[in-house]
Amino acid sequence: MDLKIKLAGITFENPIWVASGTFGTKGQEFEDFIDFAQVGAIVTKTVTLLPREGNPPPRVVETRSGLLNSIGLPNKGINSFVSKELPELKKMPTKIIVSIAGTSLKDIEKMIKKIPENIMPDAIELNLSCPNVTHGKTKYKLTAQDPQATEKMVKIAVGTAKCPIIAKLTPNVTDITEIAKAAKKAGAQAVSLVNTYAGIAIDVEEMKPVLGNVVGGLSGPAIKPLALKAVRDVYNSVDIPIVGIGGIVGGVDVAEFMLCGAGAVQVGTANLIDPDAHKRISKEFEKYLILKGIKKASGLTGKLKGGRTA
Ligand SMILES: Cc1cc2nc3c(=O)[nH]c(=O)nc-3n(C[C@H](O)[C@H](O)[C@H](O)COP(=O)(O)O)c2cc1C
């Protein structure tokens, strides 16, 4: 079975990657369960220019229909990441995609310039679900909720980076295709979608929100149909490679995202439930391909019959 796929000019051994924030810092918690050479790519936990403590606890709650988190990007900042974590990550036998986020164009430019050429990641995933404070008018929006802000941020990243840029989009918008178009216009080599869906959980006993930050992001199988629609919408209207994310827990889920137009996928919440998830999902996906008589995983992308969503 040929699981290799090519995306953003890079060849990946497997279309199934692990999603940002759900695989520890270097995946060390998973090394007893997973052969990293079988993982298409590790997308690292989002790093920011300066260290961040993250949001007040509680940060995670399991609802009846998915996991709600408001972790708030705790991390030690880019200096610590490039000196301690990235050199270790680069020794792993898989592709390394570094996730970065910033609230201004300057942040993004500075962060990318701090990545030494000798440990350049295979790609950078630009997490655009950060409040945009570059432009007064769009202050209260996330960058990926505004096509112009998206275009500006992706452009600065593409212009500065010496590796491909994958723009990670939020689904919390009216029309995600507008944002994907802006990312493409600015030169992004791919888009990854989706990040979590905004929601709240209520503690009726205490009559207050469960999460310290009030609002969190929903992930897990509950969001899969929504994420599939986002992928299909973008595939139908923007000519850019797509990395599908949202609620993947089995091999058939991978097939669904690829049929809708994803060239690769990321597994998130499933890693938190089952450290073996990647290995199992990969095997199940291969089984699906064999049953369908498909020899190359890449042959599945966009093969959904009909399926215009917009
Ligand atoms: C606990 C947790 C932490 C996350 N941290 C990040 C992060 O640091 N950066 C990011 O881009 N996405 C982050 N995400 C979002 C995931 O990468 C993914 O886009 C989302 O959870 C949907 O996929 P899933 O349903 O497979 O989990 C996080 C998700 C969870 C559940």
mmCIF file of C-alpha atoms and ligand atoms in Angstrom:
data_model
loop_
_atom_site.group_PDB
_atom_site.id
_atom_site.type_symbol
_atom_site.label_atom_id
_atom_site.label_comp_id
_atom_site.label_asym_id
_atom_site.label_seq_id
_atom_site.Cartn_x
_atom_site.Cartn_y
_atom_site.Cartn_z
ATOM 1 C CA MET A 1 0.000 0.000 0.000
ATOM 2 C CA ASP A 2 1.384 3.389 -0.978
ATOM 3 C CA LEU A 3 0.491 5.803 1.810
ATOM 4 C CA LYS A 4 2.863 8.539 0.614
ATOM 5 C CA ILE A 5 1.335 11.893 -0.208
ATOM 6 C CA LYS A 6 2.795 15.126 -1.519
ATOM 7 C CA LEU A 7 1.550 18.381 -0.065
ATOM 8 C CA ALA A 8 3.021 21.899 -0.126
ATOM 9 C CA GLY A 9 5.976 20.499 -2.074
ATOM 10 C CA ILE A 10 6.858 17.988 0.677
ATOM 11 C CA THR A 11 6.562 14.209 0.537
ATOM 12 C CA PHE A 12 4.999 12.715 3.657
ATOM 13 C CA GLU A 13 5.235 8.971 4.375
ATOM 14 C CA ASN A 14 1.661 8.911 5.641
ATOM 15 C CA PRO A 15 -1.292 11.329 5.182
ATOM 16 C CA ILE A 16 -2.169 11.016 8.875
ATOM 17 C CA TRP A 17 -0.445 13.604 11.078
ATOM 18 C CA VAL A 18 -0.862 14.537 14.728
ATOM 19 C CA ALA A 19 -2.533 17.855 15.544
ATOM 20 C CA SER A 20 -1.082 20.762 17.445
ATOM 21 C CA GLY A 21 -1.563 20.766 21.218
ATOM 22 C CA THR A 22 -2.608 17.132 21.522
ATOM 23 C CA PHE A 23 0.694 15.256 21.315
ATOM 24 C CA GLY A 24 2.748 16.604 24.206
ATOM 25 C CA THR A 25 5.730 18.770 23.407
ATOM 26 C CA LYS A 26 7.882 16.238 21.633
ATOM 27 C CA GLY A 27 5.499 13.304 21.622
ATOM 28 C CA GLN A 28 7.581 11.704 24.398
ATOM 29 C CA GLU A 29 4.431 10.433 26.150
ATOM 30 C CA PHE A 30 3.643 8.432 23.025
ATOM 31 C CA GLU A 31 7.001 6.811 22.270
ATOM 32 C CA ASP A 32 6.070 3.471 23.869
ATOM 33 C CA PHE A 33 2.976 3.227 21.698
ATOM 34 C CA ILE A 34 3.873 4.674 18.332
ATOM 35 C CA ASP A 35 6.586 4.221 15.730
ATOM 36 C CA PHE A 36 7.214 7.858 14.816
ATOM 37 C CA ALA A 37 8.412 6.840 11.369
ATOM 38 C CA GLN A 38 4.792 5.846 10.652
ATOM 39 C CA VAL A 39 3.464 9.285 11.632
ATOM 40 C CA GLY A 40 3.071 11.565 8.608
ATOM 41 C CA ALA A 41 4.086 14.629 10.607
ATOM 42 C CA ILE A 42 4.088 16.009 14.116
ATOM 43 C CA VAL A 43 2.569 19.464 14.385
ATOM 44 C CA THR A 44 4.016 20.948 17.555
ATOM 45 C CA LYS A 45 2.081 22.719 20.314
ATOM 46 C CA THR A 46 1.645 26.362 19.322
ATOM 47 C CA VAL A 47 4.548 28.545 20.391
ATOM 48 C CA THR A 48 4.404 32.324 20.795
ATOM 49 C CA LEU A 49 7.075 35.032 20.798
ATOM 50 C CA LEU A 50 7.062 35.465 24.577
ATOM 51 C CA PRO A 51 6.286 32.861 27.255
ATOM 52 C CA ARG A 52 2.599 32.527 28.136
ATOM 53 C CA GLU A 53 1.005 31.051 31.232
ATOM 54 C CA GLY A 54 -2.222 30.102 29.503
ATOM 55 C CA ASN A 55 -5.787 30.595 30.702
ATOM 56 C CA PRO A 56 -7.073 30.275 34.274
ATOM 57 C CA PRO A 57 -8.242 26.776 35.348
ATOM 58 C CA PRO A 58 -10.367 24.755 34.842
ATOM 59 C CA ARG A 59 -9.074 24.510 31.276
ATOM 60 C CA VAL A 60 -10.720 21.346 29.995
ATOM 61 C CA VAL A 61 -14.181 19.857 30.426
ATOM 62 C CA GLU A 62 -15.708 16.810 28.836
ATOM 63 C CA THR A 63 -19.221 17.605 27.629
ATOM 64 C CA ARG A 64 -21.768 15.053 26.394
ATOM 65 C CA SER A 65 -20.773 15.882 22.865
ATOM 66 C CA GLY A 66 -17.059 16.535 22.847
ATOM 67 C CA LEU A 67 -14.162 18.042 24.691
ATOM 68 C CA LEU A 68 -14.215 21.752 25.475
ATOM 69 C CA ASN A 69 -10.835 23.347 26.163
ATOM 70 C CA SER A 70 -9.514 26.800 26.867
ATOM 71 C CA ILE A 71 -5.853 26.027 27.369
ATOM 72 C CA GLY A 72 -4.776 29.463 26.131
ATOM 73 C CA LEU A 73 -1.477 28.477 24.480
ATOM 74 C CA PRO A 74 0.777 28.096 27.546
ATOM 75 C CA ASN A 75 4.375 27.811 26.331
ATOM 76 C CA LYS A 76 7.879 28.958 27.159
ATOM 77 C CA GLY A 77 8.250 31.220 24.144
ATOM 78 C CA ILE A 78 10.166 30.888 20.898
ATOM 79 C CA ASN A 79 13.685 31.343 22.363
ATOM 80 C CA SER A 80 13.301 28.354 24.636
ATOM 81 C CA PHE A 81 11.571 26.351 21.877
ATOM 82 C CA VAL A 82 14.346 26.813 19.310
ATOM 83 C CA SER A 83 17.142 26.170 21.796
ATOM 84 C CA LYS A 84 15.679 23.187 23.687
ATOM 85 C CA GLU A 85 12.812 21.519 21.857
ATOM 86 C CA LEU A 86 13.322 22.028 18.142
ATOM 87 C CA PRO A 87 16.802 20.411 17.999
ATOM 88 C CA GLU A 88 15.335 17.296 19.681
ATOM 89 C CA LEU A 89 12.281 17.286 17.442
ATOM 90 C CA LYS A 90 14.475 17.496 14.351
ATOM 91 C CA LYS A 91 16.115 14.188 15.320
ATOM 92 C CA MET A 92 12.800 12.348 15.071
ATOM 93 C CA PRO A 93 12.204 10.144 12.011
ATOM 94 C CA THR A 94 9.183 12.102 10.819
ATOM 95 C CA LYS A 95 8.313 15.490 9.385
ATOM 96 C CA ILE A 96 8.203 18.338 11.887
ATOM 97 C CA ILE A 97 5.730 21.175 11.463
ATOM 98 C CA VAL A 98 6.151 24.023 13.923
ATOM 99 C CA SER A 99 2.960 25.780 14.983
ATOM 100 C CA ILE A 100 3.303 29.476 15.734
ATOM 101 C CA ALA A 101 0.843 32.198 16.683
ATOM 102 C CA GLY A 102 1.128 35.904 17.235
ATOM 103 C CA THR A 103 -1.074 38.887 17.834
ATOM 104 C CA SER A 104 0.793 41.157 15.424
ATOM 105 C CA LEU A 105 2.691 41.020 12.150
ATOM 106 C CA LYS A 106 5.889 41.965 13.975
ATOM 107 C CA ASP A 107 5.472 38.983 16.341
ATOM 108 C CA ILE A 108 5.251 36.599 13.411
ATOM 109 C CA GLU A 109 8.205 38.113 11.578
ATOM 110 C CA LYS A 110 10.383 38.076 14.702
ATOM 111 C CA MET A 111 9.481 34.488 15.569
ATOM 112 C CA ILE A 112 10.221 33.117 12.128
ATOM 113 C CA LYS A 113 13.563 34.956 12.027
ATOM 114 C CA LYS A 114 14.521 33.248 15.284
ATOM 115 C CA ILE A 115 14.354 29.766 13.751
ATOM 116 C CA PRO A 116 17.943 28.775 12.855
ATOM 117 C CA GLU A 117 18.465 27.517 9.304
ATOM 118 C CA ASN A 118 20.239 24.347 10.439
ATOM 119 C CA ILE A 119 17.135 23.173 12.311
ATOM 120 C CA MET A 120 14.519 24.509 9.917
ATOM 121 C CA PRO A 121 11.220 22.614 10.310
ATOM 122 C CA ASP A 122 9.676 20.958 7.255
ATOM 123 C CA ALA A 123 6.880 23.539 7.396
ATOM 124 C CA ILE A 124 5.326 26.129 9.674
ATOM 125 C CA GLU A 125 1.666 25.964 10.626
ATOM 126 C CA LEU A 126 0.462 29.485 11.269
ATOM 127 C CA ASN A 127 -2.248 29.223 13.922
ATOM 128 C CA LEU A 128 -4.468 32.158 13.004
ATOM 129 C CA SER A 129 -6.849 31.667 15.947
ATOM 130 C CA CYS A 130 -5.188 34.401 17.933
ATOM 131 C CA PRO A 131 -6.710 37.819 18.598
ATOM 132 C CA ASN A 132 -5.514 40.290 16.021
ATOM 133 C CA VAL A 133 -4.268 43.493 17.581
ATOM 134 C CA THR A 134 -2.376 44.779 14.564
ATOM 135 C CA HIS A 135 -5.316 46.747 13.249
ATOM 136 C CA GLY A 136 -7.474 48.829 15.565
ATOM 137 C CA LYS A 137 -10.704 48.021 13.789
ATOM 138 C CA THR A 138 -10.302 44.270 13.984
ATOM 139 C CA LYS A 139 -9.107 44.250 17.571
ATOM 140 C CA TYR A 140 -11.752 41.911 18.914
ATOM 141 C CA LYS A 141 -11.546 39.407 16.132
ATOM 142 C CA LEU A 142 -9.311 36.426 15.654
ATOM 143 C CA THR A 143 -6.948 36.907 12.731
ATOM 144 C CA ALA A 144 -8.647 34.119 10.775
ATOM 145 C CA GLN A 145 -12.028 35.814 11.218
ATOM 146 C CA ASP A 146 -10.908 38.634 8.966
ATOM 147 C CA PRO A 147 -9.771 38.067 5.362
ATOM 148 C CA GLN A 148 -7.582 41.178 5.282
ATOM 149 C CA ALA A 149 -5.833 40.397 8.551
ATOM 150 C CA THR A 150 -5.342 36.814 7.373
ATOM 151 C CA GLU A 151 -3.831 37.976 4.104
ATOM 152 C CA LYS A 152 -1.416 40.338 5.863
ATOM 153 C CA MET A 153 -0.274 37.781 8.427
ATOM 154 C CA VAL A 154 0.177 34.981 5.917
ATOM 155 C CA LYS A 155 2.063 37.332 3.597
ATOM 156 C CA ILE A 156 4.562 38.315 6.260
ATOM 157 C CA ALA A 157 5.048 34.655 7.208
ATOM 158 C CA VAL A 158 5.536 33.536 3.605
ATOM 159 C CA GLY A 159 7.932 36.432 2.955
ATOM 160 C CA THR A 160 10.039 35.646 6.015
ATOM 161 C CA ALA A 161 10.044 31.847 6.220
ATOM 162 C CA LYS A 162 12.474 29.536 4.469
ATOM 163 C CA CYS A 163 9.965 26.685 4.534
ATOM 164 C CA PRO A 164 6.330 26.298 3.407
ATOM 165 C CA ILE A 165 3.534 27.998 5.356
ATOM 166 C CA ILE A 166 0.323 26.159 6.212
ATOM 167 C CA ALA A 167 -2.393 28.553 7.417
ATOM 168 C CA LYS A 168 -4.581 27.013 10.130
ATOM 169 C CA LEU A 169 -8.089 28.418 10.017
ATOM 170 C CA THR A 170 -10.810 28.830 12.601
ATOM 171 C CA PRO A 171 -14.258 27.476 11.748
ATOM 172 C CA ASN A 172 -15.858 30.290 13.761
ATOM 173 C CA VAL A 173 -16.712 32.351 10.690
ATOM 174 C CA THR A 174 -19.671 32.816 8.373
ATOM 175 C CA ASP A 175 -17.775 31.760 5.251
ATOM 176 C CA ILE A 176 -14.482 29.906 5.645
ATOM 177 C CA THR A 177 -13.843 29.978 1.878
ATOM 178 C CA GLU A 178 -13.271 33.762 2.030
ATOM 179 C CA ILE A 179 -10.507 33.225 4.575
ATOM 180 C CA ALA A 180 -8.971 30.346 2.606
ATOM 181 C CA LYS A 181 -8.945 32.552 -0.498
ATOM 182 C CA ALA A 182 -7.132 35.290 1.442
ATOM 183 C CA ALA A 183 -4.544 32.770 2.666
ATOM 184 C CA LYS A 184 -3.970 31.519 -0.870
ATOM 185 C CA LYS A 185 -3.692 35.072 -2.238
ATOM 186 C CA ALA A 186 -0.973 35.766 0.342
ATOM 187 C CA GLY A 187 1.009 32.733 -0.784
ATOM 188 C CA ALA A 188 0.154 30.029 1.774
ATOM 189 C CA GLN A 189 1.202 26.649 0.404
ATOM 190 C CA ALA A 190 -1.713 24.923 2.161
ATOM 191 C CA VAL A 191 -4.514 25.526 4.631
ATOM 192 C CA SER A 192 -5.358 23.332 7.610
ATOM 193 C CA LEU A 193 -8.893 23.280 8.888
ATOM 194 C CA VAL A 194 -10.411 23.288 11.370
ATOM 195 C CA ASN A 195 -9.383 24.522 14.766
ATOM 196 C CA THR A 196 -11.968 24.097 17.547
ATOM 197 C CA TYR A 197 -15.544 25.457 17.532
ATOM 198 C CA ALA A 198 -16.246 28.102 20.193
ATOM 199 C CA GLY A 199 -18.614 27.034 22.953
ATOM 200 C CA ILE A 200 -19.399 27.233 26.656
ATOM 201 C CA ALA A 201 -20.261 24.671 29.341
ATOM 202 C CA ILE A 202 -22.392 25.507 32.379
ATOM 203 C CA ASP A 203 -22.195 24.305 35.973
ATOM 204 C CA VAL A 204 -25.873 24.558 36.980
ATOM 205 C CA GLU A 205 -25.188 23.767 40.622
ATOM 206 C CA GLU A 206 -22.846 26.744 40.973
ATOM 207 C CA MET A 207 -24.749 28.695 38.268
ATOM 208 C CA LYS A 208 -21.503 29.619 36.545
ATOM 209 C CA PRO A 209 -19.454 28.678 33.504
ATOM 210 C CA VAL A 210 -17.297 25.577 33.973
ATOM 211 C CA LEU A 211 -14.179 26.920 32.271
ATOM 212 C CA GLY A 212 -12.051 29.589 33.898
ATOM 213 C CA ASN A 213 -11.990 31.441 30.596
ATOM 214 C CA VAL A 214 -15.798 31.019 30.140
ATOM 215 C CA VAL A 215 -15.420 30.268 26.424
ATOM 216 C CA GLY A 216 -13.607 27.204 25.136
ATOM 217 C CA GLY A 217 -13.163 25.307 21.885
ATOM 218 C CA LEU A 218 -15.082 22.117 21.129
ATOM 219 C CA SER A 219 -13.245 19.176 19.563
ATOM 220 C CA GLY A 220 -13.721 15.454 19.000
ATOM 221 C CA PRO A 221 -16.201 13.381 16.953
ATOM 222 C CA ALA A 222 -19.033 15.881 17.541
ATOM 223 C CA ILE A 223 -17.376 18.383 15.202
ATOM 224 C CA LYS A 224 -16.528 15.961 12.377
ATOM 225 C CA PRO A 225 -19.594 16.641 10.180
ATOM 226 C CA LEU A 226 -19.009 20.393 10.555
ATOM 227 C CA ALA A 227 -15.320 20.061 9.748
ATOM 228 C CA LEU A 228 -16.063 17.880 6.714
ATOM 229 C CA LYS A 229 -18.342 20.600 5.368
ATOM 230 C CA ALA A 230 -15.645 23.217 5.910
ATOM 231 C CA VAL A 231 -13.143 21.062 3.991
ATOM 232 C CA ARG A 232 -15.630 20.389 1.191
ATOM 233 C CA ASP A 233 -16.566 24.085 0.907
ATOM 234 C CA VAL A 234 -12.918 25.104 0.597
ATOM 235 C CA TYR A 235 -12.120 22.259 -1.823
ATOM 236 C CA ASN A 236 -15.030 23.327 -4.043
ATOM 237 C CA SER A 237 -13.991 26.940 -4.221
ATOM 238 C CA VAL A 238 -10.249 27.419 -3.616
ATOM 239 C CA ASP A 239 -7.415 25.666 -5.435
ATOM 240 C CA ILE A 240 -5.098 25.069 -2.475
ATOM 241 C CA PRO A 241 -4.013 21.856 -0.687
ATOM 242 C CA ILE A 242 -6.082 21.152 2.427
ATOM 243 C CA VAL A 243 -5.141 19.414 5.666
ATOM 244 C CA GLY A 244 -8.395 18.172 7.239
ATOM 245 C CA ILE A 245 -8.852 18.227 11.022
ATOM 246 C CA GLY A 246 -11.800 17.593 13.317
ATOM 247 C CA GLY A 247 -13.057 14.559 15.188
ATOM 248 C CA ILE A 248 -10.955 11.884 13.511
ATOM 249 C CA VAL A 249 -10.985 8.754 15.665
ATOM 250 C CA GLY A 250 -10.916 5.975 13.057
ATOM 251 C CA GLY A 251 -9.557 5.065 9.634
ATOM 252 C CA VAL A 252 -12.887 5.665 7.927
ATOM 253 C CA ASP A 253 -12.875 9.242 9.255
ATOM 254 C CA VAL A 254 -9.578 9.783 7.418
ATOM 255 C CA ALA A 255 -11.164 8.480 4.218
ATOM 256 C CA GLU A 256 -14.119 10.838 4.667
ATOM 257 C CA PHE A 257 -11.854 13.890 4.942
ATOM 258 C CA MET A 258 -9.788 12.800 1.951
ATOM 259 C CA LEU A 259 -12.889 12.130 -0.172
ATOM 260 C CA CYS A 260 -14.068 15.662 0.688
ATOM 261 C CA GLY A 261 -10.785 17.082 -0.613
ATOM 262 C CA ALA A 262 -8.143 16.855 2.111
ATOM 263 C CA GLY A 263 -4.677 15.834 0.945
ATOM 264 C CA ALA A 264 -3.686 14.966 4.521
ATOM 265 C CA VAL A 265 -5.352 14.951 7.921
ATOM 266 C CA GLN A 266 -4.492 15.577 11.558
ATOM 267 C CA VAL A 267 -5.625 13.602 14.586
ATOM 268 C CA GLY A 268 -6.182 15.685 17.730
ATOM 269 C CA THR A 269 -8.487 14.765 20.613
ATOM 270 C CA ALA A 270 -8.209 11.023 19.845
ATOM 271 C CA ASN A 271 -4.564 11.176 21.050
ATOM 272 C CA LEU A 272 -5.745 12.350 24.465
ATOM 273 C CA ILE A 273 -8.089 9.367 24.814
ATOM 274 C CA ASP A 274 -5.915 6.659 23.322
ATOM 275 C CA PRO A 275 -2.109 6.948 23.039
ATOM 276 C CA ASP A 276 -2.261 4.225 20.398
ATOM 277 C CA ALA A 277 -4.715 6.214 18.270
ATOM 278 C CA HIS A 278 -2.401 7.085 15.392
ATOM 279 C CA LYS A 279 -1.256 3.495 14.886
ATOM 280 C CA ARG A 280 -4.778 2.098 14.984
ATOM 281 C CA ILE A 281 -6.253 4.799 12.731
ATOM 282 C CA SER A 282 -3.471 4.239 10.215
ATOM 283 C CA LYS A 283 -4.096 0.477 10.110
ATOM 284 C CA GLU A 284 -7.845 0.999 9.740
ATOM 285 C CA PHE A 285 -7.261 3.469 6.925
ATOM 286 C CA GLU A 286 -5.052 0.977 5.084
ATOM 287 C CA LYS A 287 -7.726 -1.665 5.513
ATOM 288 C CA TYR A 288 -10.295 0.671 3.955
ATOM 289 C CA LEU A 289 -8.039 1.311 0.964
ATOM 290 C CA ILE A 290 -7.475 -2.426 0.479
ATOM 291 C CA LEU A 291 -11.213 -3.144 0.673
ATOM 292 C CA LYS A 292 -11.899 -0.467 -1.936
ATOM 293 C CA GLY A 293 -9.061 -1.675 -4.177
ATOM 294 C CA ILE A 294 -7.270 1.692 -3.944
ATOM 295 C CA LYS A 295 -3.484 1.357 -4.273
ATOM 296 C CA LYS A 296 -2.416 4.928 -3.506
ATOM 297 C CA ALA A 297 -3.799 6.931 -0.590
ATOM 298 C CA SER A 298 -3.339 10.135 -2.568
ATOM 299 C CA GLY A 299 -5.833 8.824 -5.142
ATOM 300 C CA LEU A 300 -8.654 9.381 -2.670
ATOM 301 C CA THR A 301 -8.378 13.166 -2.384
ATOM 302 C CA GLY A 302 -11.492 14.933 -3.661
ATOM 303 C CA LYS A 303 -13.054 11.765 -5.064
ATOM 304 C CA LEU A 304 -16.417 12.345 -3.386
ATOM 305 C CA LYS A 305 -19.132 11.753 -5.981
ATOM 306 C CA GLY A 306 -21.188 14.887 -6.420
ATOM 307 C CA GLY A 307 -21.124 16.632 -3.095
ATOM 308 C CA ARG A 308 -21.264 20.319 -3.990
ATOM 309 C CA THR A 309 -21.878 22.033 -0.673
ATOM 310 C CA ALA A 310 -22.246 25.593 -1.832
HETATM 311 C C1 LIG B 1 -6.259 20.139 24.536
HETATM 312 C C2 LIG B 1 -6.133 20.767 23.184
HETATM 313 C C3 LIG B 1 -5.102 21.668 22.919
HETATM 314 C C4 LIG B 1 -4.987 22.253 21.662
HETATM 315 N N1 LIG B 1 -3.954 23.121 21.423
HETATM 316 C C5 LIG B 1 -3.797 23.648 20.181
HETATM 317 C C6 LIG B 1 -2.684 24.483 19.887
HETATM 318 O O1 LIG B 1 -1.785 24.717 20.718
HETATM 319 N N2 LIG B 1 -2.611 25.003 18.641
HETATM 320 C C7 LIG B 1 -3.542 24.743 17.648
HETATM 321 O O2 LIG B 1 -3.409 25.218 16.525
HETATM 322 N N3 LIG B 1 -4.598 23.929 17.913
HETATM 323 C C8 LIG B 1 -4.737 23.382 19.131
HETATM 324 N N4 LIG B 1 -5.795 22.535 19.376
HETATM 325 C C9 LIG B 1 -6.743 22.240 18.287
HETATM 326 C C10 LIG B 1 -6.400 20.917 17.590
HETATM 327 O O3 LIG B 1 -5.133 20.964 16.995
HETATM 328 C C11 LIG B 1 -7.472 20.580 16.514
HETATM 329 O O4 LIG B 1 -7.464 21.579 15.516
HETATM 330 C C12 LIG B 1 -8.882 20.478 17.095
HETATM 331 O O5 LIG B 1 -8.866 19.888 18.383
HETATM 332 C C13 LIG B 1 -9.829 19.662 16.208
HETATM 333 O O6 LIG B 1 -9.364 18.352 16.000
HETATM 334 P P1 LIG B 1 -9.840 17.085 16.899
HETATM 335 O O7 LIG B 1 -11.339 17.091 16.905
HETATM 336 O O8 LIG B 1 -9.248 15.893 16.214
HETATM 337 O O9 LIG B 1 -9.294 17.308 18.242
HETATM 338 C C14 LIG B 1 -5.921 21.936 20.628
HETATM 339 C C15 LIG B 1 -6.962 21.031 20.905
HETATM 340 C C16 LIG B 1 -7.081 20.430 22.156
HETATM 341 C C17 LIG B 1 -8.194 19.447 22.390
#
